Amino acid sequence: QVQVVESGGGVVQAGGSLRLSCAASTRTSRHYGMGWFRQAPAKEREFVAAISWSGGATNYADSVKGRFTISRGGARNTVYLQMNSLNSEDTAVYYCALDTDPRSRLGDQPSMYAHWGQGTQVTVSS
């Protein structure tokens, strides 16, 4: 059974920074591609960033390029999302997800991810 757990959300002023963490526990010793999505009230879940199993490749939504950085941690299947220059449009629940496809697709569609965390709230106050 796979468990995905996010942490690090909170309230931050516009222009500030937050760092989200995600750890996925799996039964295998494999490394997997992982991604971050977010969902604001009354909106669909949208892609934020993805990283390959090795950490050597990344993909970002245009709305966060240059502000957000996804990276892998030292432990297997851990990722971080460093968020800088936050604005009110970044307010959402942020979800971490695991892609079990061995190709590390860097997918931007929720359907490409097999396992999800419960989400962590990020609120940017103006």
CSV table of N, CA and C in Angstrom, one decimal:
chain,number,residue,atom,x,y,z
A,1,GLN,N,0.8,-1.2,0.0
A,1,GLN,CA,0.0,0.0,0.0
A,1,GLN,C,0.9,1.2,0.0
A,2,VAL,N,0.5,2.2,-0.8
A,2,VAL,CA,1.3,3.4,-0.9
A,2,VAL,C,0.6,4.5,-0.1
A,3,GLN,N,1.4,5.2,0.6
A,3,GLN,CA,1.0,6.4,1.4
A,3,GLN,C,1.7,7.6,0.9
A,4,VAL,N,1.0,8.7,0.7
A,4,VAL,CA,1.6,10.0,0.3
A,4,VAL,C,1.2,11.0,1.3
A,5,VAL,N,2.2,11.7,1.9
A,5,VAL,CA,1.9,12.7,2.9
A,5,VAL,C,2.6,14.0,2.6
A,6,GLU,N,1.8,15.1,2.6
A,6,GLU,CA,2.3,16.4,2.3
A,6,GLU,C,2.4,17.2,3.7
A,7,SER,N,3.3,18.2,3.7
A,7,SER,CA,3.3,19.0,4.9
A,7,SER,C,3.9,20.4,4.4
A,8,GLY,N,3.8,21.4,5.3
A,8,GLY,CA,4.4,22.6,5.1
A,8,GLY,C,3.5,23.8,4.6
A,9,GLY,N,2.2,23.5,4.5
A,9,GLY,CA,1.3,24.6,4.1
A,9,GLY,C,1.1,25.5,5.3
A,10,GLY,N,0.5,26.6,5.0
A,10,GLY,CA,0.2,27.6,6.0
A,10,GLY,C,-0.3,28.9,5.3
A,11,VAL,N,-0.2,30.0,6.2
A,11,VAL,CA,-0.6,31.3,5.7
A,11,VAL,C,0.6,32.2,5.6
A,12,VAL,N,0.7,32.8,4.4
A,12,VAL,CA,1.9,33.7,4.2
A,12,VAL,C,1.4,35.0,3.5
A,13,GLN,N,2.1,36.0,3.7
A,13,GLN,CA,1.8,37.3,3.0
A,13,GLN,C,2.2,37.3,1.6
A,14,ALA,N,1.5,38.0,0.8
A,14,ALA,CA,1.9,38.2,-0.6
A,14,ALA,C,3.3,38.6,-0.7
A,15,GLY,N,4.0,38.0,-1.7
A,15,GLY,CA,5.5,38.2,-1.8
A,15,GLY,C,6.3,37.3,-1.0
A,16,GLY,N,5.7,36.6,-0.1
A,16,GLY,CA,6.5,35.7,0.8
A,16,GLY,C,6.8,34.3,0.1
A,17,SER,N,7.4,33.4,0.9
A,17,SER,CA,7.8,32.1,0.5
A,17,SER,C,7.3,31.0,1.4
A,18,LEU,N,7.1,29.8,0.9
A,18,LEU,CA,6.8,28.6,1.6
A,18,LEU,C,7.5,27.5,1.0
A,19,ARG,N,7.8,26.4,1.8
A,19,ARG,CA,8.3,25.2,1.2
A,19,ARG,C,7.4,24.0,1.6
A,20,LEU,N,6.9,23.3,0.7
A,20,LEU,CA,6.1,22.2,0.9
A,20,LEU,C,7.0,20.9,0.8
A,21,SER,N,6.7,19.9,1.6
A,21,SER,CA,7.4,18.7,1.6
A,21,SER,C,6.4,17.5,1.3
A,22,CYS,N,6.9,16.5,0.7
A,22,CYS,CA,6.1,15.3,0.4
A,22,CYS,C,6.9,14.0,0.5
A,23,ALA,N,6.3,13.1,1.2
A,23,ALA,CA,7.0,11.8,1.3
A,23,ALA,C,6.0,10.7,1.0
A,24,ALA,N,6.5,9.8,0.1
A,24,ALA,CA,5.7,8.7,-0.3
A,24,ALA,C,6.3,7.4,0.1
A,25,SER,N,5.6,6.5,0.8
A,25,SER,CA,6.1,5.3,1.2
A,25,SER,C,5.5,4.2,0.3
A,26,THR,N,6.4,3.4,-0.2
A,26,THR,CA,6.0,2.3,-1.1
A,26,THR,C,6.6,1.0,-0.7
A,27,ARG,N,6.1,-0.1,-1.2
A,27,ARG,CA,6.6,-1.4,-0.8
A,27,ARG,C,7.9,-1.8,-1.6
A,28,THR,N,8.2,-1.1,-2.7
A,28,THR,CA,9.3,-1.4,-3.5
A,28,THR,C,10.5,-0.5,-3.2
A,29,SER,N,11.6,-0.8,-3.7
A,29,SER,CA,12.8,0.1,-3.5
A,29,SER,C,13.0,1.1,-4.7
A,30,ARG,N,12.0,1.1,-5.6
A,30,ARG,CA,12.1,1.9,-6.7
A,30,ARG,C,11.8,3.4,-6.4
A,31,HIS,N,12.5,4.2,-7.3
A,31,HIS,CA,12.2,5.7,-7.2
A,31,HIS,C,11.1,5.9,-8.3
A,32,TYR,N,10.2,6.9,-8.1
A,32,TYR,CA,9.2,7.2,-9.0
A,32,TYR,C,9.1,8.7,-9.3
A,33,GLY,N,8.6,9.0,-10.5
A,33,GLY,CA,8.3,10.4,-10.8
A,33,GLY,C,7.2,10.9,-9.9
A,34,MET,N,7.3,12.2,-9.5
A,34,MET,CA,6.3,12.7,-8.6
A,34,MET,C,5.9,14.1,-9.1
A,35,GLY,N,4.8,14.5,-8.6
A,35,GLY,CA,4.3,15.8,-9.1
A,35,GLY,C,3.5,16.6,-8.0
A,36,TRP,N,3.3,17.8,-8.2
A,36,TRP,CA,2.5,18.7,-7.4
A,36,TRP,C,1.3,19.3,-8.2
A,37,PHE,N,0.1,19.2,-7.6
A,37,PHE,CA,-1.0,19.9,-8.2
A,37,PHE,C,-1.6,20.8,-7.1
A,38,ARG,N,-2.6,21.6,-7.6
A,38,ARG,CA,-3.3,22.4,-6.6
A,38,ARG,C,-4.7,22.6,-7.0
A,39,GLN,N,-5.6,22.9,-6.1
A,39,GLN,CA,-7.0,23.1,-6.4
A,39,GLN,C,-7.5,24.2,-5.5
A,40,ALA,N,-8.0,25.3,-6.1
A,40,ALA,CA,-8.6,26.4,-5.5
A,40,ALA,C,-10.1,26.1,-5.4
A,41,PRO,N,-10.8,26.8,-4.5
A,41,PRO,CA,-12.3,26.6,-4.3
A,41,PRO,C,-13.0,26.9,-5.7
A,42,ALA,N,-13.9,26.0,-6.0
A,42,ALA,CA,-14.7,26.0,-7.2
A,42,ALA,C,-13.9,26.0,-8.5
A,43,LYS,N,-12.7,25.5,-8.4
A,43,LYS,CA,-11.9,25.3,-9.6
A,43,LYS,C,-11.4,23.9,-9.7
A,44,GLU,N,-11.0,23.5,-10.9
A,44,GLU,CA,-10.5,22.2,-11.1
A,44,GLU,C,-9.1,22.0,-10.6
A,45,ARG,N,-8.7,20.8,-10.3
A,45,ARG,CA,-7.3,20.6,-9.9
A,45,ARG,C,-6.4,20.9,-11.1
A,46,GLU,N,-5.3,21.6,-10.8
A,46,GLU,CA,-4.4,22.0,-11.9
A,46,GLU,C,-3.0,21.6,-11.6
A,47,PHE,N,-2.3,21.4,-12.6
A,47,PHE,CA,-0.9,21.0,-12.5
A,47,PHE,C,0.0,22.2,-12.1
A,48,VAL,N,1.0,21.8,-11.2
A,48,VAL,CA,1.9,22.8,-10.8
A,48,VAL,C,3.4,22.5,-11.3
A,49,ALA,N,3.8,21.3,-10.9
A,49,ALA,CA,5.2,20.9,-11.2
A,49,ALA,C,5.4,19.4,-11.1
A,50,ALA,N,6.3,18.9,-11.9
A,50,ALA,CA,6.6,17.4,-11.8
A,50,ALA,C,8.1,17.2,-11.9
A,51,ILE,N,8.6,16.1,-11.4
A,51,ILE,CA,10.0,15.8,-11.4
A,51,ILE,C,10.2,14.3,-11.7
A,52,SER,N,11.2,14.0,-12.4
A,52,SER,CA,11.5,12.6,-12.8
A,52,SER,C,12.0,11.8,-11.6
A,53,TRP,N,12.1,10.5,-11.8
A,53,TRP,CA,12.5,9.7,-10.7
A,53,TRP,C,13.9,10.0,-10.2
A,54,SER,N,14.8,10.4,-11.1
A,54,SER,CA,16.2,10.7,-10.8
A,54,SER,C,16.4,12.2,-10.3
A,55,GLY,N,15.4,13.0,-10.6
A,55,GLY,CA,15.5,14.4,-10.3
A,55,GLY,C,16.2,15.2,-11.4
A,56,GLY,N,16.5,14.5,-12.5
A,56,GLY,CA,17.2,15.2,-13.6
A,56,GLY,C,16.4,16.0,-14.5
A,57,ALA,N,15.1,15.8,-14.5
A,57,ALA,CA,14.2,16.5,-15.4
A,57,ALA,C,13.0,17.0,-14.6
A,58,THR,N,12.5,18.2,-15.0
A,58,THR,CA,11.4,18.8,-14.3
A,58,THR,C,10.5,19.4,-15.3
A,59,ASN,N,9.3,19.7,-14.9
A,59,ASN,CA,8.3,20.3,-15.8
A,59,ASN,C,7.4,21.3,-14.9
A,60,TYR,N,7.1,22.5,-15.4
A,60,TYR,CA,6.4,23.4,-14.6
A,60,TYR,C,5.2,24.0,-15.4
A,61,ALA,N,4.2,24.4,-14.6
A,61,ALA,CA,3.1,25.1,-15.3
A,61,ALA,C,3.6,26.5,-15.5
A,62,ASP,N,3.1,27.1,-16.6
A,62,ASP,CA,3.6,28.5,-17.0
A,62,ASP,C,3.4,29.5,-15.8
A,63,SER,N,2.3,29.3,-15.1
A,63,SER,CA,1.9,30.2,-14.0
A,63,SER,C,2.9,30.3,-12.9
A,64,VAL,N,3.7,29.2,-12.7
A,64,VAL,CA,4.7,29.2,-11.6
A,64,VAL,C,6.1,29.2,-12.0
A,65,LYS,N,6.4,29.2,-13.3
A,65,LYS,CA,7.8,29.2,-13.8
A,65,LYS,C,8.5,30.4,-13.3
A,66,GLY,N,9.7,30.1,-12.8
A,66,GLY,CA,10.6,31.2,-12.3
A,66,GLY,C,10.3,31.6,-10.8
A,67,ARG,N,9.2,31.1,-10.3
A,67,ARG,CA,8.8,31.3,-8.9
A,67,ARG,C,8.9,30.1,-8.0
A,68,PHE,N,8.5,28.9,-8.6
A,68,PHE,CA,8.5,27.7,-7.8
A,68,PHE,C,9.6,26.8,-8.3
A,69,THR,N,10.1,26.0,-7.4
A,69,THR,CA,11.1,25.0,-7.7
A,69,THR,C,10.8,23.6,-7.1
A,70,ILE,N,10.7,22.6,-7.9
A,70,ILE,CA,10.5,21.3,-7.4
A,70,ILE,C,11.9,20.6,-7.3
A,71,SER,N,12.1,19.8,-6.3
A,71,SER,CA,13.3,19.1,-6.1
A,71,SER,C,13.1,17.8,-5.3
A,72,ARG,N,14.1,16.9,-5.4
A,72,ARG,CA,14.0,15.6,-4.7
A,72,ARG,C,14.8,15.7,-3.4
A,73,GLY,N,14.3,15.0,-2.4
A,73,GLY,CA,15.0,14.9,-1.2
A,73,GLY,C,16.0,13.7,-1.2
A,74,GLY,N,16.7,13.6,-0.1
A,74,GLY,CA,17.7,12.5,-0.1
A,74,GLY,C,17.0,11.1,0.1
A,75,ALA,N,15.9,11.1,0.8
A,75,ALA,CA,15.2,9.8,1.0
A,75,ALA,C,14.4,9.5,-0.2
A,76,ARG,N,14.2,8.2,-0.4
A,76,ARG,CA,13.5,7.7,-1.6
A,76,ARG,C,12.1,8.3,-1.6
A,77,ASN,N,11.7,8.8,-2.8
A,77,ASN,CA,10.4,9.2,-3.1
A,77,ASN,C,9.9,10.4,-2.1
A,78,THR,N,10.9,11.3,-1.9
A,78,THR,CA,10.5,12.5,-1.2
A,78,THR,C,10.8,13.7,-2.2
A,79,VAL,N,9.9,14.7,-2.2
A,79,VAL,CA,10.0,15.8,-3.0
A,79,VAL,C,9.7,17.1,-2.2
A,80,TYR,N,10.2,18.2,-2.7
A,80,TYR,CA,9.9,19.5,-2.1
A,80,TYR,C,9.4,20.4,-3.2
A,81,LEU,N,8.6,21.4,-2.8
A,81,LEU,CA,8.2,22.5,-3.6
A,81,LEU,C,8.5,23.8,-2.9
A,82,GLN,N,9.5,24.5,-3.4
A,82,GLN,CA,9.9,25.8,-2.9
A,82,GLN,C,9.1,26.8,-3.7
A,83,MET,N,8.3,27.6,-2.9
A,83,MET,CA,7.4,28.6,-3.6
A,83,MET,C,7.8,30.0,-3.1
A,84,ASN,N,8.2,30.8,-4.1
A,84,ASN,CA,8.6,32.2,-3.8
A,84,ASN,C,7.7,33.2,-4.5
A,85,SER,N,7.8,34.4,-4.1
A,85,SER,CA,6.9,35.5,-4.7
A,85,SER,C,5.5,35.1,-4.8
A,86,LEU,N,5.0,34.6,-3.7
A,86,LEU,CA,3.6,34.1,-3.7
A,86,LEU,C,2.6,35.2,-3.9
A,87,ASN,N,1.5,35.0,-4.5
A,87,ASN,CA,0.4,35.9,-4.7
A,87,ASN,C,-0.9,35.3,-4.4
A,88,SER,N,-2.0,36.0,-4.4
A,88,SER,CA,-3.3,35.5,-4.0
A,88,SER,C,-3.8,34.4,-4.9
A,89,GLU,N,-3.3,34.4,-6.1
A,89,GLU,CA,-3.8,33.4,-7.1
A,89,GLU,C,-3.1,32.0,-6.8
A,90,ASP,N,-2.1,32.0,-5.9
A,90,ASP,CA,-1.5,30.7,-5.5
A,90,ASP,C,-2.3,30.1,-4.3
A,91,THR,N,-3.2,30.7,-3.8
A,91,THR,CA,-4.0,30.2,-2.7
A,91,THR,C,-4.8,28.9,-3.2
A,92,ALA,N,-4.6,27.8,-2.5
A,92,ALA,CA,-5.2,26.6,-2.9
A,92,ALA,C,-4.8,25.5,-2.0
A,93,VAL,N,-5.4,24.3,-2.1
A,93,VAL,CA,-4.9,23.1,-1.5
A,93,VAL,C,-3.9,22.5,-2.4
A,94,TYR,N,-2.8,22.2,-1.9
A,94,TYR,CA,-1.7,21.6,-2.8
A,94,TYR,C,-1.6,20.1,-2.5
A,95,TYR,N,-1.6,19.3,-3.6
A,95,TYR,CA,-1.5,17.9,-3.5
A,95,TYR,C,-0.2,17.4,-4.1
A,96,CYS,N,0.3,16.4,-3.5
A,96,CYS,CA,1.5,15.7,-4.0
A,96,CYS,C,1.0,14.3,-4.6
A,97,ALA,N,1.6,13.9,-5.7
A,97,ALA,CA,1.2,12.7,-6.3
A,97,ALA,C,2.4,11.9,-6.8
A,98,LEU,N,2.1,10.6,-6.9
A,98,LEU,CA,3.2,9.6,-7.4
A,98,LEU,C,2.8,9.0,-8.7
A,99,ASP,N,3.7,9.0,-9.6
A,99,ASP,CA,3.5,8.4,-10.9
A,99,ASP,C,4.2,7.0,-11.0
A,100,THR,N,3.5,5.9,-11.0
A,100,THR,CA,4.1,4.6,-11.0
A,100,THR,C,4.6,4.2,-12.4
A,101,ASP,N,4.4,4.9,-13.4
A,101,ASP,CA,4.9,4.6,-14.7
A,101,ASP,C,6.4,4.7,-14.7
A,102,PRO,N,7.1,3.7,-15.2
A,102,PRO,CA,8.6,3.7,-15.1
A,102,PRO,C,9.2,4.8,-16.1
A,103,ARG,N,8.4,5.4,-16.9
A,103,ARG,CA,9.0,6.3,-17.9
A,103,ARG,C,9.2,7.7,-17.3
A,104,SER,N,8.8,8.0,-16.1
A,104,SER,CA,8.9,9.3,-15.5
A,104,SER,C,8.3,10.4,-16.5
A,105,ARG,N,7.1,10.3,-16.7
A,105,ARG,CA,6.4,11.1,-17.8
A,105,ARG,C,6.4,12.6,-17.6
A,106,LEU,N,6.6,13.1,-16.3
A,106,LEU,CA,6.5,14.5,-16.0
A,106,LEU,C,5.1,15.0,-16.4
A,107,GLY,N,4.1,14.2,-16.1
A,107,GLY,CA,2.8,14.5,-16.6
A,107,GLY,C,2.2,15.7,-15.9
A,108,ASP,N,1.3,16.3,-16.7
A,108,ASP,CA,0.6,17.5,-16.2
A,108,ASP,C,-0.9,17.2,-16.1
A,109,GLN,N,-1.3,15.9,-16.2
A,109,GLN,CA,-2.7,15.5,-16.0
A,109,GLN,C,-2.9,14.7,-14.8
A,110,PRO,N,-3.9,15.0,-14.0
A,110,PRO,CA,-4.1,14.2,-12.7
A,110,PRO,C,-4.2,12.7,-13.0
A,111,SER,N,-4.8,12.3,-14.2
A,111,SER,CA,-5.0,10.9,-14.5
A,111,SER,C,-3.7,10.1,-14.6
A,112,MET,N,-2.6,10.8,-14.8
A,112,MET,CA,-1.3,10.1,-15.0
A,112,MET,C,-0.7,9.7,-13.6
A,113,TYR,N,-1.3,10.1,-12.5
A,113,TYR,CA,-0.7,9.8,-11.2
A,113,TYR,C,-1.6,8.8,-10.5
A,114,ALA,N,-1.0,7.8,-9.9
A,114,ALA,CA,-1.8,6.7,-9.3
A,114,ALA,C,-2.1,6.9,-7.8
A,115,HIS,N,-1.2,7.7,-7.2
A,115,HIS,CA,-1.4,7.8,-5.7
A,115,HIS,C,-1.3,9.3,-5.3
A,116,TRP,N,-2.2,9.7,-4.4
A,116,TRP,CA,-2.3,11.1,-4.0
A,116,TRP,C,-2.2,11.2,-2.5
A,117,GLY,N,-1.7,12.4,-2.1
A,117,GLY,CA,-1.8,12.7,-0.7
A,117,GLY,C,-3.2,13.4,-0.4
A,118,GLN,N,-3.3,13.7,0.9
A,118,GLN,CA,-4.6,14.4,1.3
A,118,GLN,C,-4.6,15.9,1.1
A,119,GLY,N,-3.4,16.5,0.8
A,119,GLY,CA,-3.4,17.9,0.5
A,119,GLY,C,-3.0,18.7,1.7
A,120,THR,N,-2.4,19.9,1.4
A,120,THR,CA,-2.0,20.8,2.4
A,120,THR,C,-2.4,22.2,2.0
A,121,GLN,N,-3.1,23.0,2.8
A,121,GLN,CA,-3.6,24.3,2.5
A,121,GLN,C,-2.5,25.4,2.5
A,122,VAL,N,-2.5,26.1,1.4
A,122,VAL,CA,-1.7,27.3,1.3
A,122,VAL,C,-2.5,28.5,1.1
A,123,THR,N,-2.4,29.5,2.0
A,123,THR,CA,-3.2,30.7,1.9
A,123,THR,C,-2.3,31.9,1.8
A,124,VAL,N,-2.5,32.7,0.7
A,124,VAL,CA,-1.6,33.9,0.6
A,124,VAL,C,-2.5,35.1,0.9
A,125,SER,N,-2.1,35.8,1.9
A,125,SER,CA,-2.9,37.0,2.3
A,125,SER,C,-2.3,38.3,1.7
A,126,SER,N,-3.2,39.2,1.2
A,126,SER,CA,-2.7,40.4,0.6
A,126,SER,C,-2.7,41.5,1.6
